PDB file of C-alpha atoms in Angstrom:
ATOM      1  CA  MET A   7      92.464 116.122 104.000  1.00 54.00           C
ATOM      2  CA  TYR A   8      89.726 112.950 105.020  1.00 75.00           C
ATOM      3  CA  VAL A   9      89.520 112.159 108.581  1.00 78.00           C
ATOM      4  CA  ILE A  10      90.833 108.452 108.119  1.00 79.00           C
ATOM      5  CA  GLU A  11      94.347 109.964 106.137  1.00 81.00           C
ATOM      6  CA  GLY A  12      94.999 111.390 108.650  1.00 80.00           C
ATOM      7  CA  ILE A  13      94.949 109.325 111.372  1.00 78.00           C
ATOM      8  CA  TYR A  14      96.653 107.359 108.462  1.00 78.00           C
ATOM      9  CA  ARG A  15      99.373 109.943 108.113  1.00 76.00           C
ATOM     10  CA  HIS A  16     100.091 110.382 111.959  1.00 75.00           C
ATOM     11  CA  SER A  17      99.580 107.217 113.429  1.00 73.00           C
ATOM     12  CA  GLY A  18     103.649 106.638 113.485  1.00 64.00           C
ATOM     13  CA  HIS A  19     103.242 103.372 110.604  1.00 64.00           C
ATOM     14  CA  PRO A  20     103.192 101.385 113.525  1.00 58.00           C
ATOM     15  CA  SER A  21     102.942  99.055 110.337  1.00 66.00           C
ATOM     16  CA  ASN A  22     106.605  99.682 110.046  1.00 67.00           C
ATOM     17  CA  ARG A  23     107.632  98.798 113.235  1.00 70.00           C
ATOM     18  CA  VAL A  24     105.708  95.346 113.000  1.00 73.00           C
ATOM     19  CA  MET A  25     107.244  94.643 109.396  1.00 79.00           C
ATOM     20  CA  SER A  26     111.002  95.145 110.436  1.00 82.00           C
ATOM     21  CA  LYS A  27     110.333  91.835 112.353  1.00 83.00           C
ATOM     22  CA  ASP A  28     108.986  89.900 109.775  1.00 85.00           C
ATOM     23  CA  LYS A  29     112.576  87.892 107.989  1.00 91.00           C
ATOM     24  CA  LYS A  30     110.703  87.246 104.429  1.00 92.00           C
ATOM     25  CA  TYR A  31     109.931  90.970 104.424  1.00 88.00           C
ATOM     26  CA  MET A  32     113.088  92.498 105.346  1.00 90.00           C
ATOM     27  CA  LYS A  33     114.841  89.853 103.109  1.00 95.00           C
ATOM     28  CA  ALA A  34     113.030  91.347 100.090  1.00 93.00           C
ATOM     29  CA  LYS A  35     113.652  94.908 101.388  1.00 91.00           C
ATOM     30  CA  ASN A  36     117.390  94.013 101.057  1.00 95.00           C
ATOM     31  CA  GLN A  37     117.356  92.413  98.356  1.00 97.00           C
ATOM     32  CA  ALA A  38     115.923  95.193  96.289  1.00 95.00           C
ATOM     33  CA  GLY A  39     118.187  97.341  97.983  1.00 95.00           C
ATOM     34  CA  GLN A  40     120.965  95.106  96.454  1.00 97.00           C
ATOM     35  CA  TYR A  41     119.460  95.093  93.283  1.00 96.00           C
ATOM     36  CA  TYR A  42     119.568  99.093  93.449  1.00 95.00           C
ATOM     37  CA  ARG A  43     122.870  99.513  94.529  1.00 96.00           C
ATOM     38  CA  CYS A  44     124.284  97.193  91.791  1.00 96.00           C
ATOM     39  CA  LEU A  45     121.605  98.417  89.416  1.00 96.00           C
ATOM     40  CA  SER A  46     123.187 102.040  90.283  1.00 95.00           C
ATOM     41  CA  LYS A  47     126.799 101.395  89.690  1.00 96.00           C
ATOM     42  CA  ARG A  48     125.667 100.083  85.835  1.00 97.00           C
ATOM     43  CA  LEU A  49     123.992 103.086  84.832  1.00 96.00           C
ATOM     44  CA  SER A  50     125.170 106.035  83.653  1.00 97.00           C
ATOM     45  CA  LYS A  51     124.422 109.159  86.274  1.00 96.00           C
ATOM     46  CA  GLN A  52     121.090 110.559  83.523  1.00 97.00           C
ATOM     47  CA  ASP A  53     119.742 106.404  83.830  1.00 97.00           C
ATOM     48  CA  VAL A  54     120.252 106.880  87.939  1.00 96.00           C
ATOM     49  CA  GLU A  55     118.333 109.997  88.193  1.00 97.00           C
ATOM     50  CA  PHE A  56     115.701 108.674  85.960  1.00 96.00           C
ATOM     51  CA  LEU A  57     115.310 105.314  87.781  1.00 96.00           C
ATOM     52  CA  ASP A  58     115.296 107.876  90.820  1.00 96.00           C
ATOM     53  CA  GLN A  59     112.507 109.540  89.437  1.00 97.00           C
ATOM     54  CA  PHE A  60     111.158 105.821  89.022  1.00 96.00           C
ATOM     55  CA  VAL A  61     111.460 105.056  92.700  1.00 95.00           C
ATOM     56  CA  LEU A  62     109.904 107.938  93.809  1.00 96.00           C
ATOM     57  CA  TYR A  63     106.770 107.752  91.960  1.00 97.00           C
ATOM     58  CA  TYR A  64     106.280 103.995  92.619  1.00 95.00           C
ATOM     59  CA  ASP A  65     106.522 104.673  96.030  1.00 92.00           C
ATOM     60  CA  LYS A  66     103.563 107.450  95.775  1.00 94.00           C
ATOM     61  CA  GLU A  67     101.872 105.496  93.541  1.00 96.00           C
ATOM     62  CA  THR A  68     102.257 102.449  96.688  1.00 91.00           C
ATOM     63  CA  GLU A  69     101.712 105.425  99.248  1.00 89.00           C
ATOM     64  CA  ARG A  70      98.146 106.137  97.799  1.00 91.00           C
ATOM     65  CA  LYS A  71      97.141 102.496  97.816  1.00 93.00           C
ATOM     66  CA  ASN A  72      98.431 101.697 101.448  1.00 87.00           C
ATOM     67  CA  ILE A  73      95.938 105.004 102.047  1.00 88.00           C
ATOM     68  CA  GLN A  74      93.572 103.121 100.233  1.00 92.00           C
ATOM     69  CA  CYS A  75      93.915 100.351 102.199  1.00 91.00           C
ATOM     70  CA  PHE A  76      93.763 101.382 105.266  1.00 88.00           C
ATOM     71  CA  GLU A  77      90.617 103.619 104.472  1.00 90.00           C
ATOM     72  CA  ASN A  78      88.842 100.341 103.667  1.00 92.00           C
ATOM     73  CA  GLY A  79      89.800  98.658 106.462  1.00 91.00           C
ATOM     74  CA  PHE A  80      88.595 100.955 108.586  1.00 89.00           C
ATOM     75  CA  ARG A  81      85.216 101.577 107.392  1.00 89.00           C
ATOM     76  CA  THR A  82      84.806  98.069 107.118  1.00 92.00           C
ATOM     77  CA  GLY A  83      85.908  97.614 110.470  1.00 91.00           C
ATOM     78  CA  LEU A  84      83.552 100.249 111.741  1.00 89.00           C
ATOM     79  CA  ALA A  85      80.368  99.315 109.589  1.00 89.00           C
ATOM     80  CA  VAL A  86      81.334  95.491 111.362  1.00 90.00           C
ATOM     81  CA  THR A  87      81.283  96.965 114.338  1.00 90.00           C
ATOM     82  CA  LEU A  88      77.921  99.036 114.032  1.00 89.00           C
ATOM     83  CA  GLU A  89      76.603  95.784 113.089  1.00 88.00           C
ATOM     84  CA  ALA A  90      77.642  93.922 115.480  1.00 88.00           C
ATOM     85  CA  MET A  91      75.865  96.825 117.834  1.00 89.00           C
ATOM     86  CA  GLY A  92      72.771  96.442 116.384  1.00 86.00           C
ATOM     87  CA  GLN A  93      72.945  99.639 114.198  1.00 68.00           C
ATOM     88  CA  ASN A  94      73.146  98.779 110.426  1.00 61.00           C
ATOM     89  CA  ILE A  95      74.108 100.993 108.208  1.00 58.00           C
TER      90      ILE A  95
END
């Protein structure tokens, strides 16, 4: 595991605390939950299991993307800091 990924994974995801205060995010999250519940009621048990697997892998994909964005932001911030200190990398 890369050090930066470790920082991301063990930081307690402060973005979750921040995002819960974002009204547009919370509205979208609540709407997604409503659609999921509505869809689950309409689907067969097998289709709900399929939907759950889709959501699981979508979440994994999103998590990988979030880690990549965090690492890129971290590296960019470090490069900017070093450059500001006169130590181009």
